[in-house]
mmCIF file of C-alpha atoms in Angstrom:
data_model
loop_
_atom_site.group_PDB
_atom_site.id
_atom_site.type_symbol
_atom_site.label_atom_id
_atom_site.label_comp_id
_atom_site.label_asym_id
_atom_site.label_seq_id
_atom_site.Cartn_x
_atom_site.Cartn_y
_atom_site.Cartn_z
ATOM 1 C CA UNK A 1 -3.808 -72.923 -48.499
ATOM 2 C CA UNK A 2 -4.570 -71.818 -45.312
ATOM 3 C CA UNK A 3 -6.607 -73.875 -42.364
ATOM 4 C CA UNK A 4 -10.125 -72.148 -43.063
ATOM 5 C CA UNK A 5 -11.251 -72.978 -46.412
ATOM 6 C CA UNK A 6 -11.874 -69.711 -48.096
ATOM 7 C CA UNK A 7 -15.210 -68.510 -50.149
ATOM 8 C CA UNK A 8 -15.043 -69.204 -54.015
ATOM 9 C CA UNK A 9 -13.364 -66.702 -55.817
ATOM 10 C CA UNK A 10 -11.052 -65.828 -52.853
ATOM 11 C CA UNK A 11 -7.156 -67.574 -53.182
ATOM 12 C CA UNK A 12 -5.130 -68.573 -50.188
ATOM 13 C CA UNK A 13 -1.331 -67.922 -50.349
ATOM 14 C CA UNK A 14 1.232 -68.206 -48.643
ATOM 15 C CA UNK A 15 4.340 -65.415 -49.244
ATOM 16 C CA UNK A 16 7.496 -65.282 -47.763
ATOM 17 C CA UNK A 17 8.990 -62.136 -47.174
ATOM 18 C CA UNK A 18 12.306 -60.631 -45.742
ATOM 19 C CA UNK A 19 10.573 -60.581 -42.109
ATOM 20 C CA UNK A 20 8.088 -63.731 -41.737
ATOM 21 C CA UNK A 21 6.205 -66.177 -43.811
ATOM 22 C CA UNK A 22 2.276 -64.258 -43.911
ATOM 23 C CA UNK A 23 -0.703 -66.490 -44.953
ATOM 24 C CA UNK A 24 -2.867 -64.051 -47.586
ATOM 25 C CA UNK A 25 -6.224 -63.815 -48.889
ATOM 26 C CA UNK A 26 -6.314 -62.819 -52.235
ATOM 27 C CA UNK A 27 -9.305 -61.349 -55.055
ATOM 28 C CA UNK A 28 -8.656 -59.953 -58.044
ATOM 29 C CA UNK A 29 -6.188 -59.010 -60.594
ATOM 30 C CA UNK A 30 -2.099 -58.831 -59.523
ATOM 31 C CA UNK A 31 -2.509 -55.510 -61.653
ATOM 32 C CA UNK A 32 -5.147 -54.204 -60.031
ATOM 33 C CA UNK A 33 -5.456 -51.581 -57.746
ATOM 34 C CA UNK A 34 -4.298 -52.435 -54.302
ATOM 35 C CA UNK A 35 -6.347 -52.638 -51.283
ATOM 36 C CA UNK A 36 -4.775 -53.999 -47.941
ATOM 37 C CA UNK A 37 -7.410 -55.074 -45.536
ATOM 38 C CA UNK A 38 -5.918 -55.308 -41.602
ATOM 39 C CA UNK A 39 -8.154 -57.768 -39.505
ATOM 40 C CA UNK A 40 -8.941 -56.875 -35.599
ATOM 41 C CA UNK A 41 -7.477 -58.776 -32.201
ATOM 42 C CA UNK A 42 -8.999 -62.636 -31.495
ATOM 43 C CA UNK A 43 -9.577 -62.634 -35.338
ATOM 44 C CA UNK A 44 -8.167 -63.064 -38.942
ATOM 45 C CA UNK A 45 -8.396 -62.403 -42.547
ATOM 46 C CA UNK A 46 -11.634 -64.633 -43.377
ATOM 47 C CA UNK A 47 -13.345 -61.894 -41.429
ATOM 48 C CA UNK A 48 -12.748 -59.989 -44.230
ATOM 49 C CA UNK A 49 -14.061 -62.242 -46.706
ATOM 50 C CA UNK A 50 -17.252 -60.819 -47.747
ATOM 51 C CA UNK A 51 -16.147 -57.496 -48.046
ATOM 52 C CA UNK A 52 -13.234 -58.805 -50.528
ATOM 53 C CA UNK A 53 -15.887 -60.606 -52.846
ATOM 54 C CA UNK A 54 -18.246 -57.233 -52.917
ATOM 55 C CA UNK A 55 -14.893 -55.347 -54.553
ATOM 56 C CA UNK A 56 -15.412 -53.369 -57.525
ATOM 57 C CA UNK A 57 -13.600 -54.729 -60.633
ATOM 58 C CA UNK A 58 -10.345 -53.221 -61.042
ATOM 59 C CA UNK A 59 -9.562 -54.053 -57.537
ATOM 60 C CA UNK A 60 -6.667 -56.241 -55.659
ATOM 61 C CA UNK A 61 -8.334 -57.342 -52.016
ATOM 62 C CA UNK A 62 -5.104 -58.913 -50.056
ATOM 63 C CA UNK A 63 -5.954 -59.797 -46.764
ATOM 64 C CA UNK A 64 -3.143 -61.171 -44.793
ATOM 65 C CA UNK A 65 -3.065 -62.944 -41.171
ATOM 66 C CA UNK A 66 -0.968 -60.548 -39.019
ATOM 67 C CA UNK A 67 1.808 -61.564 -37.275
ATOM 68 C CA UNK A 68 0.429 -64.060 -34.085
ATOM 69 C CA UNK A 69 -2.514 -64.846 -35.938
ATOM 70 C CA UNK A 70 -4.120 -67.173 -38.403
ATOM 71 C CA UNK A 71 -1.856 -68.879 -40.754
ATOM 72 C CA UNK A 72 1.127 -66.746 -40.809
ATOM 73 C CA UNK A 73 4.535 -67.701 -39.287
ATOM 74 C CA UNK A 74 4.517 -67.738 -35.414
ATOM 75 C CA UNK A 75 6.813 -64.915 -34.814
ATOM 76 C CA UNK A 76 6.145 -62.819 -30.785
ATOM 77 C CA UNK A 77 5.217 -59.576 -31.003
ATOM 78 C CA UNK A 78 7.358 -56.834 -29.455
ATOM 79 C CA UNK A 79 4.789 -54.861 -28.192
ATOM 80 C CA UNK A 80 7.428 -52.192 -26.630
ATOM 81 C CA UNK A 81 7.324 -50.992 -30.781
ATOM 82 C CA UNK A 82 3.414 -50.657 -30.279
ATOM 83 C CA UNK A 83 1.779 -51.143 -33.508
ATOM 84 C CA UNK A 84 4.980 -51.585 -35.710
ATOM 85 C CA UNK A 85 6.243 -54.938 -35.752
ATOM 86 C CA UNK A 86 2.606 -55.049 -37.569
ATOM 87 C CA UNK A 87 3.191 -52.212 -40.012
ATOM 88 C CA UNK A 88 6.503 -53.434 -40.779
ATOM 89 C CA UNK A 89 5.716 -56.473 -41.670
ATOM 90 C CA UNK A 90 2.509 -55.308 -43.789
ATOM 91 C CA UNK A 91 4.976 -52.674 -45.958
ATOM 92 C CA UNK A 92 7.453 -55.604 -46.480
ATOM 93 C CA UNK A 93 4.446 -57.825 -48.197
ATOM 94 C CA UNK A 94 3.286 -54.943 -49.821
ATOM 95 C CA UNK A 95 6.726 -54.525 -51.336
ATOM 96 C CA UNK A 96 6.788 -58.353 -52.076
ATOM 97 C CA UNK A 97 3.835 -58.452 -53.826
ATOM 98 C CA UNK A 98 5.088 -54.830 -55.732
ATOM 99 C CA UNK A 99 2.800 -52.421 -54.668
ATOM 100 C CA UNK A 100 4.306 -48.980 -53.718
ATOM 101 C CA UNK A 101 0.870 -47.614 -52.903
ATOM 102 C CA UNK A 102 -2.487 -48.887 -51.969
ATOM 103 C CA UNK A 103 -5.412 -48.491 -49.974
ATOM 104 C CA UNK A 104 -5.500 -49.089 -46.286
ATOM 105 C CA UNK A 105 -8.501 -50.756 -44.482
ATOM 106 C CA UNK A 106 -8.351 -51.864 -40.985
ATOM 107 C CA UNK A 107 -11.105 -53.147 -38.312
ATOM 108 C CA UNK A 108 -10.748 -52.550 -34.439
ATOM 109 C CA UNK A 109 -7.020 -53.657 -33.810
ATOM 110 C CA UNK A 110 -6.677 -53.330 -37.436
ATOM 111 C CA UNK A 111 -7.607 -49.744 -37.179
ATOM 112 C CA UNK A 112 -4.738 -48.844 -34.528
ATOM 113 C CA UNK A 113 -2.300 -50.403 -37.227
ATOM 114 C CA UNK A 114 -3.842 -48.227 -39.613
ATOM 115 C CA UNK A 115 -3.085 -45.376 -37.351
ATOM 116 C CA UNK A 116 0.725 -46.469 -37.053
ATOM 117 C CA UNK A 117 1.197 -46.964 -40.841
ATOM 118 C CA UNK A 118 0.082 -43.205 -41.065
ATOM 119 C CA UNK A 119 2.573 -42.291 -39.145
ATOM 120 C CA UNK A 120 5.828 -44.327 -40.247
ATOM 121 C CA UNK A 121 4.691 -44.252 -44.542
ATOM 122 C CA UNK A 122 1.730 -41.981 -45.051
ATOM 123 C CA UNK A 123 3.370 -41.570 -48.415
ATOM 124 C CA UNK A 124 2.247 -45.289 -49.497
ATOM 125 C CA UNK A 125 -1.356 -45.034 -48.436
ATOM 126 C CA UNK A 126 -3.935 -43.726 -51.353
ATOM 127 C CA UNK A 127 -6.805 -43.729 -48.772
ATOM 128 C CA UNK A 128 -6.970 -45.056 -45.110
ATOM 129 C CA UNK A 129 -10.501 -46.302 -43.947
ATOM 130 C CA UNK A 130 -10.744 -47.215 -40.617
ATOM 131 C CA UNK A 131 -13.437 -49.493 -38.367
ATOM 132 C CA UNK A 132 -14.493 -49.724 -35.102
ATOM 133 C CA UNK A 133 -10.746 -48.709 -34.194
ATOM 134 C CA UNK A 134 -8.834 -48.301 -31.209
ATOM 135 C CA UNK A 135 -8.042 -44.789 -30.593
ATOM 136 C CA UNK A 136 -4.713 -43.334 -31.652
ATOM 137 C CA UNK A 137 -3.977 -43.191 -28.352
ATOM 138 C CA UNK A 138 -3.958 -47.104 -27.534
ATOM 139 C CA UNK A 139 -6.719 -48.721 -25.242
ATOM 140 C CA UNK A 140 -6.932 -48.400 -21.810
ATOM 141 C CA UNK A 141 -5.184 -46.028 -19.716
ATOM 142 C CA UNK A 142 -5.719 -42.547 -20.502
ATOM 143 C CA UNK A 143 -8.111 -40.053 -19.357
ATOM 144 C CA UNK A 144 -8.952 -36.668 -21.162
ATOM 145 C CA UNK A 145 -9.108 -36.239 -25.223
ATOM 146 C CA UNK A 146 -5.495 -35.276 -25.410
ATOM 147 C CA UNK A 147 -4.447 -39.252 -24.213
ATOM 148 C CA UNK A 148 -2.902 -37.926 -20.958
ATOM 149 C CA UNK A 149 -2.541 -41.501 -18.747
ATOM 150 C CA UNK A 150 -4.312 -41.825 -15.512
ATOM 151 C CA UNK A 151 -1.215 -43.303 -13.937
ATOM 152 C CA UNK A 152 2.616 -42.659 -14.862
ATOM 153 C CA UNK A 153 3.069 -46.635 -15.219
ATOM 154 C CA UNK A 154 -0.127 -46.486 -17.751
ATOM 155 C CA UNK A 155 -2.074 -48.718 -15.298
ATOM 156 C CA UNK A 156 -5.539 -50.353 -16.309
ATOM 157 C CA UNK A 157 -4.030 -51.476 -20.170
ATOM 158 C CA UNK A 158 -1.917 -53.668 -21.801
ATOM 159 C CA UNK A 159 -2.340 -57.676 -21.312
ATOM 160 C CA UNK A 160 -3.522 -57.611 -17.554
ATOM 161 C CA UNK A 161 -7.493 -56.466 -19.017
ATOM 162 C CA UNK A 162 -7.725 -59.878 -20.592
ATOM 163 C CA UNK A 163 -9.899 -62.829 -19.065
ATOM 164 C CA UNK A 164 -7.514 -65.205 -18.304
ATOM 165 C CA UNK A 165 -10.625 -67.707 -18.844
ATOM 166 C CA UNK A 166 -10.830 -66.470 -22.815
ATOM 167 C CA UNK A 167 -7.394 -66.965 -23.559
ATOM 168 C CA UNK A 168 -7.488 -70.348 -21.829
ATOM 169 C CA UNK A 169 -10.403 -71.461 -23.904
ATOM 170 C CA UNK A 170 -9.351 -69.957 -26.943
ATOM 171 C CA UNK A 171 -5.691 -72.202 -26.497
ATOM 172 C CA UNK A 172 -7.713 -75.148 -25.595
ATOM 173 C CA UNK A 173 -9.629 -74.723 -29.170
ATOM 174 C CA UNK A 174 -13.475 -74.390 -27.456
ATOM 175 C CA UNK A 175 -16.275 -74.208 -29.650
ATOM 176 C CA UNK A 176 -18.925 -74.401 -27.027
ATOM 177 C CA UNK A 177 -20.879 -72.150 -25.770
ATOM 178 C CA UNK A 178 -21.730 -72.944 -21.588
ATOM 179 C CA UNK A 179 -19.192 -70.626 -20.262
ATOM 180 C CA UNK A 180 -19.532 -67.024 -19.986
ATOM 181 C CA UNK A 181 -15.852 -66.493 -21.245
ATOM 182 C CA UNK A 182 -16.299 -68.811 -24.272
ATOM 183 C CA UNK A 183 -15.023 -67.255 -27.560
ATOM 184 C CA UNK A 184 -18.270 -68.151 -29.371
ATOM 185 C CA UNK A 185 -19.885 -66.040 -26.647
ATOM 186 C CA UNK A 186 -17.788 -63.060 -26.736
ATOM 187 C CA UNK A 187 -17.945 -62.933 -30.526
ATOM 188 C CA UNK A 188 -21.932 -63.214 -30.704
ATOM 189 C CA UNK A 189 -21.961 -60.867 -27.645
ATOM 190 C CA UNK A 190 -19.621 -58.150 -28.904
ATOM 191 C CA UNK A 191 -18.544 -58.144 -32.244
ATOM 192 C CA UNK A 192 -21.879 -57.655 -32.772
ATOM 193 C CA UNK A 193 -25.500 -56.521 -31.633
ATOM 194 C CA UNK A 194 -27.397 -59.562 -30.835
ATOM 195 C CA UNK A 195 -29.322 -60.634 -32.227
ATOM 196 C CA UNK A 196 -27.027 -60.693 -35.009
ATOM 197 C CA UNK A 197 -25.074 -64.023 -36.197
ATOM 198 C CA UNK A 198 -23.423 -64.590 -39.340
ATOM 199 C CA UNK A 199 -24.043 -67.186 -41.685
ATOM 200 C CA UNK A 200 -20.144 -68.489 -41.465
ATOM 201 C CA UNK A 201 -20.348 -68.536 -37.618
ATOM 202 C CA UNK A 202 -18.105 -71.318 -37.849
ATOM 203 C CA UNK A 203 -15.409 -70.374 -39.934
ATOM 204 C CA UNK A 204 -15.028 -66.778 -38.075
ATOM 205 C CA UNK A 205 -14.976 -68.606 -34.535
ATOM 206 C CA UNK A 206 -12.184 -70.646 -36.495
ATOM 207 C CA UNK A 207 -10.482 -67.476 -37.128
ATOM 208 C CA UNK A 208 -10.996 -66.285 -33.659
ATOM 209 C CA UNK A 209 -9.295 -69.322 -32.166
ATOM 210 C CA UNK A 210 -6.506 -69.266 -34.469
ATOM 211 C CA UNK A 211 -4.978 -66.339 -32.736
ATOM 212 C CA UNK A 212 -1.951 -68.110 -31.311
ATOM 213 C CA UNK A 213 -1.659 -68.342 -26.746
ATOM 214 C CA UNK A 214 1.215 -68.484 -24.549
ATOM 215 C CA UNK A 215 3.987 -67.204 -23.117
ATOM 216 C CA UNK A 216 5.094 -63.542 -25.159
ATOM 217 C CA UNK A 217 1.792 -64.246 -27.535
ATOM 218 C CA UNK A 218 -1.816 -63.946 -26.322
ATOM 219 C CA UNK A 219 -2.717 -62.066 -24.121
ATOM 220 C CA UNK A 220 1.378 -61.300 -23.346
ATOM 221 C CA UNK A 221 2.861 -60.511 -20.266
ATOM 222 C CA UNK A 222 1.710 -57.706 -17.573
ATOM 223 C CA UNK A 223 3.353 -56.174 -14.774
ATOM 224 C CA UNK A 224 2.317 -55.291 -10.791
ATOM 225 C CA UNK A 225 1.584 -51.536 -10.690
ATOM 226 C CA UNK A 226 0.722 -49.684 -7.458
ATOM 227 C CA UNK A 227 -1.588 -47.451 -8.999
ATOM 228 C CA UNK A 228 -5.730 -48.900 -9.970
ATOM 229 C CA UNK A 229 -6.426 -51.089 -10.622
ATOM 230 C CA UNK A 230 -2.654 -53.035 -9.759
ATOM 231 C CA UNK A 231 -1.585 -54.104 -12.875
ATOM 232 C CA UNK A 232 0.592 -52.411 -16.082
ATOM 233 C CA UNK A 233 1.506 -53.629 -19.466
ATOM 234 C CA UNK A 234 4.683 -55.713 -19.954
ATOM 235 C CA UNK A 235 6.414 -55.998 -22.935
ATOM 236 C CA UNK A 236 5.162 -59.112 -25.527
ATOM 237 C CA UNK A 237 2.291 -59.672 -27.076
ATOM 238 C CA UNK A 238 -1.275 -58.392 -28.932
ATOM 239 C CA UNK A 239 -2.583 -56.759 -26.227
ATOM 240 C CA UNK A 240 0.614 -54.836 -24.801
ATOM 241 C CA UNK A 241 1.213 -53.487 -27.996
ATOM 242 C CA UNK A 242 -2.221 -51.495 -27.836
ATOM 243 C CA UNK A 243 -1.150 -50.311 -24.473
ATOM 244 C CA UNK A 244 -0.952 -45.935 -24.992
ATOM 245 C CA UNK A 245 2.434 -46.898 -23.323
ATOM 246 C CA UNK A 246 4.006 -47.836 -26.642
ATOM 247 C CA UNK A 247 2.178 -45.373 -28.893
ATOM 248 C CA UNK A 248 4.752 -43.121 -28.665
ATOM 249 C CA UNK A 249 4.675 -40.007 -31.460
ATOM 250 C CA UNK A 250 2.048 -42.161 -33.428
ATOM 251 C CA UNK A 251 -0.419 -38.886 -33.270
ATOM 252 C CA UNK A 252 2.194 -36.087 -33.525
ATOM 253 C CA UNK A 253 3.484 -37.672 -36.771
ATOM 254 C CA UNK A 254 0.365 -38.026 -38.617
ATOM 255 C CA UNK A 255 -0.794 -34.440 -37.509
ATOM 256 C CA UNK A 256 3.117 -33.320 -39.177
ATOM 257 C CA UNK A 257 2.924 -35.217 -41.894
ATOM 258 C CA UNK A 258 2.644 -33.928 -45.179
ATOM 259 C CA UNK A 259 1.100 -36.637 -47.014
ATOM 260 C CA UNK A 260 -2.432 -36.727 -45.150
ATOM 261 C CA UNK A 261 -4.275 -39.936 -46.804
ATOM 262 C CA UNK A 262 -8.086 -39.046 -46.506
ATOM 263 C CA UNK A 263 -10.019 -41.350 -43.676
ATOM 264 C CA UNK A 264 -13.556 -42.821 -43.829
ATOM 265 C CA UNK A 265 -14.375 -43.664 -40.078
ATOM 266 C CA UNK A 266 -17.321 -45.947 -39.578
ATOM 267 C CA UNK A 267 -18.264 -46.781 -36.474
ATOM 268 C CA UNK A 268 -21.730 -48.795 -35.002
ATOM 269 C CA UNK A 269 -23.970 -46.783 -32.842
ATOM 270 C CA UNK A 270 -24.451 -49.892 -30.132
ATOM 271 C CA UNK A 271 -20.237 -51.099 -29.997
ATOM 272 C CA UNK A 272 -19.363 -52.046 -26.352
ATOM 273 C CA UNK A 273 -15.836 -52.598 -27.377
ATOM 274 C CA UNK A 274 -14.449 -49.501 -28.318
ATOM 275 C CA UNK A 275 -16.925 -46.689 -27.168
ATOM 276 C CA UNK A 276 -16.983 -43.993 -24.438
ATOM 277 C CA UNK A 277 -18.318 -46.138 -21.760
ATOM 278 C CA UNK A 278 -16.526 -49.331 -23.358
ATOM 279 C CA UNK A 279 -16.917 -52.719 -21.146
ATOM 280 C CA UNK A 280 -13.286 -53.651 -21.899
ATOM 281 C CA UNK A 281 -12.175 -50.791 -20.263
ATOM 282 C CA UNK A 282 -11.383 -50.569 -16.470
ATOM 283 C CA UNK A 283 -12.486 -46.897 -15.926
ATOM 284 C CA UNK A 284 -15.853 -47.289 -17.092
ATOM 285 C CA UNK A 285 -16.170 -51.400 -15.539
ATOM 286 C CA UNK A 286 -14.943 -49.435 -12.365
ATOM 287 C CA UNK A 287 -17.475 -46.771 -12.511
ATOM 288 C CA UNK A 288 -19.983 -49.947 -13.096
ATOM 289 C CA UNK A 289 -18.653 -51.349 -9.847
ATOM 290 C CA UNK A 290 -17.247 -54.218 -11.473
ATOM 291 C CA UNK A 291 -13.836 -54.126 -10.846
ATOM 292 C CA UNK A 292 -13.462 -53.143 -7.123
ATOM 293 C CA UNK A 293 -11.419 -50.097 -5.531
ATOM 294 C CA UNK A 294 -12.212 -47.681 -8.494
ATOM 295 C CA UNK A 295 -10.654 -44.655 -7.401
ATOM 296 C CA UNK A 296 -13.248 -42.318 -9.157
ATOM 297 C CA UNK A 297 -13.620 -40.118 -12.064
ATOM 298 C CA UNK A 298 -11.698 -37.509 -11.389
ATOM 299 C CA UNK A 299 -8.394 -40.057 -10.914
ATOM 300 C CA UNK A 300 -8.729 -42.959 -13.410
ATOM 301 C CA UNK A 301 -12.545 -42.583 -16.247
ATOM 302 C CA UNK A 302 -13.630 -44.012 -18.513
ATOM 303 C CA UNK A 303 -11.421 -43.622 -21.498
ATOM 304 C CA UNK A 304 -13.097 -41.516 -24.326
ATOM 305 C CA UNK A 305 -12.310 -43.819 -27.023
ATOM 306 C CA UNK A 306 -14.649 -42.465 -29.628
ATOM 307 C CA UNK A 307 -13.938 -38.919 -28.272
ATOM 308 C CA UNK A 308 -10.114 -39.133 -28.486
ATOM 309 C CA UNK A 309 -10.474 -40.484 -32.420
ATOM 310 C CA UNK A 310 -12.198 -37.349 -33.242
ATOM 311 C CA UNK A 311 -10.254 -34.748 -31.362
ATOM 312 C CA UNK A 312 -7.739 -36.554 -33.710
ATOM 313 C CA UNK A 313 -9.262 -36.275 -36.901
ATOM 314 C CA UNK A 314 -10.714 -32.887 -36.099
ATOM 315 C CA UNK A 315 -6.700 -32.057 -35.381
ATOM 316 C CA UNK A 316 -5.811 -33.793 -38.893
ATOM 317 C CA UNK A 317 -8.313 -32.160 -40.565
ATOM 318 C CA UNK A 318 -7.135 -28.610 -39.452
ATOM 319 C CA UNK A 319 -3.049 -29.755 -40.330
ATOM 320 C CA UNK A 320 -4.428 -30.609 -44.043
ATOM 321 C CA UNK A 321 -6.318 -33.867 -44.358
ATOM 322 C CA UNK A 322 -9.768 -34.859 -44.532
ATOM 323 C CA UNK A 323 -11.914 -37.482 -42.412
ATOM 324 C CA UNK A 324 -15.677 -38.363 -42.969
ATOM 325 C CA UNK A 325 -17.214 -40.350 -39.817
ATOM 326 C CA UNK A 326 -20.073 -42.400 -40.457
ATOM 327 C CA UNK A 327 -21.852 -43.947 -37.107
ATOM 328 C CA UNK A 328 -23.849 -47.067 -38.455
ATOM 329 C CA UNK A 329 -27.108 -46.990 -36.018
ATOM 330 C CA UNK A 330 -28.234 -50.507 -34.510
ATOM 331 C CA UNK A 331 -24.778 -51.900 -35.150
ATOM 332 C CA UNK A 332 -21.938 -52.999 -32.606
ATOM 333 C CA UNK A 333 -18.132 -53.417 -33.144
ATOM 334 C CA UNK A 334 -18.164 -54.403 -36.861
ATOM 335 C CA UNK A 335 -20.288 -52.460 -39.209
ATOM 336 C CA UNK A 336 -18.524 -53.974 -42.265
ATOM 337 C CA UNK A 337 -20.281 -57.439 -41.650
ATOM 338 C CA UNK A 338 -23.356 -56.763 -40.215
ATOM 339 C CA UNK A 339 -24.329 -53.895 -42.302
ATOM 340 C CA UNK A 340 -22.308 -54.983 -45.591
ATOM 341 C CA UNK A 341 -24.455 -53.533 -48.124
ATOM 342 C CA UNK A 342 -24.397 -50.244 -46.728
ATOM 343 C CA UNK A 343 -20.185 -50.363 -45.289
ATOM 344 C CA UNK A 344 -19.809 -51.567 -49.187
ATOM 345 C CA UNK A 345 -20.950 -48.410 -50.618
ATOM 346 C CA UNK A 346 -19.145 -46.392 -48.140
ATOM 347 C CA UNK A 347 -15.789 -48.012 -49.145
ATOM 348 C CA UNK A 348 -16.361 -47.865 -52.617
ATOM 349 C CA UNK A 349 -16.935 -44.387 -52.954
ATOM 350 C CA UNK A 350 -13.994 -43.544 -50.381
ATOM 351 C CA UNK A 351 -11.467 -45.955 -52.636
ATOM 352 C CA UNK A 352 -12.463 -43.458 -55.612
ATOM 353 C CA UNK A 353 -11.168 -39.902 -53.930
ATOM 354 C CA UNK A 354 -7.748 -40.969 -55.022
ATOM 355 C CA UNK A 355 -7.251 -42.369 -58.851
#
């Protein structure tokens, strides 16, 4: 069993598998239908929980802990593959567990992996929902809809946007709340509208602080850059491997494709995360005047986050596919637990498109 006591009805496993030992969250029947649920960055599977339990009959929920998170095996990630030391390891459970197809769901970080697995084995997704994500063109960075970088380096992403202060206190283990960079204060701040707080406050903040922090984890490593706002992405960890300097073809792939999954894209209205004016981003916290020397709009703005993710799906829909986008009003960076009734329904009726 894991280190967060689950919800009844929900199992805790661990399964070994040719690349790591992944803790899993598991609901349902082995014969049922599969439905892989990726969690976001600073999180983990019990944020998934809910949604698991509200599963139709019929229905596998498996949930695991990604690689540097949770439960699962420490193992670095290698962010110079992007997303796909994540994907890899999520298509050698799935083959573990002996599903060749299944449904792909995947919050915020989750979503980017989403985005890679379309890519490298469209072929094994039935449908591919998608929350809050990144944009296929990584966070941080770029400038216009087409993900053209606002510096050759890719400047402004990668591990040098974290506070320093909230991956101290998350290695420490802090569950105050007097400090400005405290986890428990960035989750109630941003992974949802206040006044929002959930219930099991305590066992998400556990699976915030489980993410694991050091050298070639959390945050990971960045680099001097001479361009705004002076630093680049290095090579380990989470938050270089979201840097658009590692997404490579991720885009061009899924537009060539000829298996096109169809997407549900839900989104809250009021998300400060990933948004068009996000406040994680240094284009738009320049513009603000928060980060100092912004070199102006027409040289590094705000990324277009939400923008970029439908000049995508717009782009997949013409190649083939199908998307659906449904913006959640009143609701910040995770629609699926503040609004669960109404992201349940949503899912449901997506999951059914494909027998």
């Amino acid at each position: 069993m894991g280190s967060i006591p689950p919800l009844p009805g929900i199992a805790s496993r661990m399964v070994e598998t040719p690349r790591l030992r992944q803790h899993v969250l598991l609901k349902g029947p082995p014969e049922g239908v599969p439905v892989l649920f990726v969690h976001g960055n600073a999180s983990s599977s019990t944020f998934w929980e809910e949604t698991m339990l509200a599963l139709p009959g019929g229905y596998q929920a498996i949930a695991p802990d990604l690689r540097g998170y949770g439960d699962t095996e420490d193992q670095p990630v290698d962010a110079s593959r992007g997303c796909r030391d994540w994907v890899d390891d999520l298509l050698a459970l799935m083959d573990v567990l002996g599903h060749s197809r299944f449904h792909l769901v995947g919050h915020s970080l989750g979503g980017s992996v989403v985005w890679a697995l379309l890519a490298v084995a469209p072929e094994r997704v039935l449908t591919a929902t998608v929350v809050a994500p990144g944009s296929p063109f990584g966070f941080g960075g770029t400038k216009d809809l087409q993900g053209r970088p606002c510096a050759s380096d890719f400047a402004g992403s990668g591990a040098g946007l974290v506070n320093p202060e909230f991956a101290r206190l998350m290695a420490e283990g802090y569950r105050g709340e007097d400090h400005p960079a405290a986890p428990r204060v960035v989750m109630n701040r941003f992974y949802w509208k206040p006044p929002f707080r959930h219930p099991r406050e305590e066992a998400l903040l556990s699976g915030v602080l489980s993410e694991k922090v050091g050298p070639n984890k959390y945050p990971g490593d960045a680099l001097p850059s001479p361009y705004w706002p002076g630093v680049a992405p290095g090579r380990w960890g989470p938050a270089n491997a979201l840097s658009p300097k590692y997404v490579g073809d991720t885009v061009e792939r899924m537009l060539r494709s000829p298996s096109k999954p169809p997407v549900l894209w839900v989104r809250g209205a009021d998300d400060e995360i990933v948004s068009d004016a996000s406040l994680f981003e240094p284009g738009n916290l320049g513009r603000l005047g928060v980060v100092p020397g912004w070199p102006g709009a027409e040289v590094y703005p705000p990324q277009p986050m939400v923008g970029q993710t439908r000049y995508v799906l717009e782009r997949y829909s013409a190649a083939g596919g199908f998307y659906q986008e449904e913006v959640f009003p009143d609701t910040g960076h995770s629609p699926h637990i503040e609004r669960p009734a109404w992201f349940g329904r949503l899912l449901h009726t997506h999951l059914q498109r494909v027998g």
